[in-house]
Amino acid sequence: MSSTTFDEKAHKKKKKTATMRPMGFGAASDAKFLQDQLFLLNIPLAAAHYMRKLVNFAGSSNVRSQGGLALPAELWHMILDEMEEEAERKPQFCFAKAAIAPSLSSPTETILRCVRHEFDLRVPGKPDRIRVLAGNLQNPASIADFEYFLENATPEEAAKINEASDKVRARLEDEDEDKPIHESIAKIPKLNKLSGLGNVFYILQAQDAPQGKKSGLYYNVEVPDVIARIDRGRCWVCSGRFIGCISGRCAGSAKEMFGFDREHIGCGSSLVCPLCVGMELSDDHLDSLHWEEHSGKRDEKMERRIKARLSELGYN
Ligand SMILES: [Zn+2]
Ligand SMILES: [Zn+2]
């Protein structure tokens, strides 16, 4: 079902807004839907929505505790409102793949069956440590490979990306020079499909569903989303979403890998991080810093854009 192939990714158009988008309840057609795509799922939000569907469908007197206790419908809805608000305030994300199935109860409804997936990020011999997934991507080419995988998450694509990266690494080891690497050296960890209670979620989609309500499923997932929601903000490039001193005088491997080592810009300026905040914004911010240096003015529009982006990613 996938519509892009491995070779097409080099020609993929640069996307303008770089953030994941919430999927509503108005049938899955509102998203580009690929069979092997990885979504992010806000687990408590999806759980609260599903519970509400059960209460509405079965009737509150038929949803009982193990001891046989039933709650009045009004109380149920108060509790579920509270759960939904809490889930928006403190989301807990996991990766999921989703498949559309027809609903048996209504012809205008479909069911999105979401199955939790998890990358194996364990560190051999260190049970209390978890590796960083996207926050450790080394350069723009590696970011492109990782984002390609998010839309085509199969073992075959992972193997292709990993093999190509291994070749680059092997060739670099043969070369003596300590040059910055601009080819992809992304390594895709093993992706496991989980099953059982707490790992499979159902989202009921109806054609007449109210607009703008979030189902808990997010598509168009990109590297900054993964760093914010899965890696808990851990990023090798920056300290706190900005990198300081991007001038060539104060080089560092992150600056070299992202091609900032030839910039001529004052020592004090800090640039918004290309890896965990996003490359488009980082590029624009760089232009803005040059403009500020030459004009002696402040770019307040850029400051607002950065603030909005950080809050969109959940950094406040
Ligand atoms: Zn400096
Ligand atoms: Zn960063």
PDB file of N, CA and C and ligand atoms in Angstrom, residues 245 247 250 267-268, ligand 1:
ATOM      1  N   CYS A 245      27.294  29.506  20.411  1.00  0.00           N
ATOM      2  CA  CYS A 245      28.536  29.721  19.675  1.00  0.00           C
ATOM      3  C   CYS A 245      28.639  28.898  18.402  1.00  0.00           C
ATOM      4  N   SER A 247      29.812  29.880  15.674  1.00  0.00           N
ATOM      5  CA  SER A 247      30.834  30.376  14.750  1.00  0.00           C
ATOM      6  C   SER A 247      31.912  29.328  14.539  1.00  0.00           C
ATOM      7  N   CYS A 250      34.506  28.366  17.255  1.00  0.00           N
ATOM      8  CA  CYS A 250      34.186  27.528  18.407  1.00  0.00           C
ATOM      9  C   CYS A 250      33.524  26.250  17.907  1.00  0.00           C
ATOM     10  N   CYS A 267      30.035  35.303  18.845  1.00  0.00           N
ATOM     11  CA  CYS A 267      30.170  34.197  19.783  1.00  0.00           C
ATOM     12  C   CYS A 267      28.970  34.033  20.708  1.00  0.00           C
ATOM     13  N   GLY A 268      28.343  35.120  21.064  1.00  0.00           N
ATOM     14  CA  GLY A 268      27.301  35.018  22.077  1.00  0.00           C
ATOM     15  C   GLY A 268      25.994  34.415  21.594  1.00  0.00           C
TER      16      GLY A 268
HETATM   17 ZN    ZN B   1      32.235  31.196  20.627  1.00  0.00          ZN
END
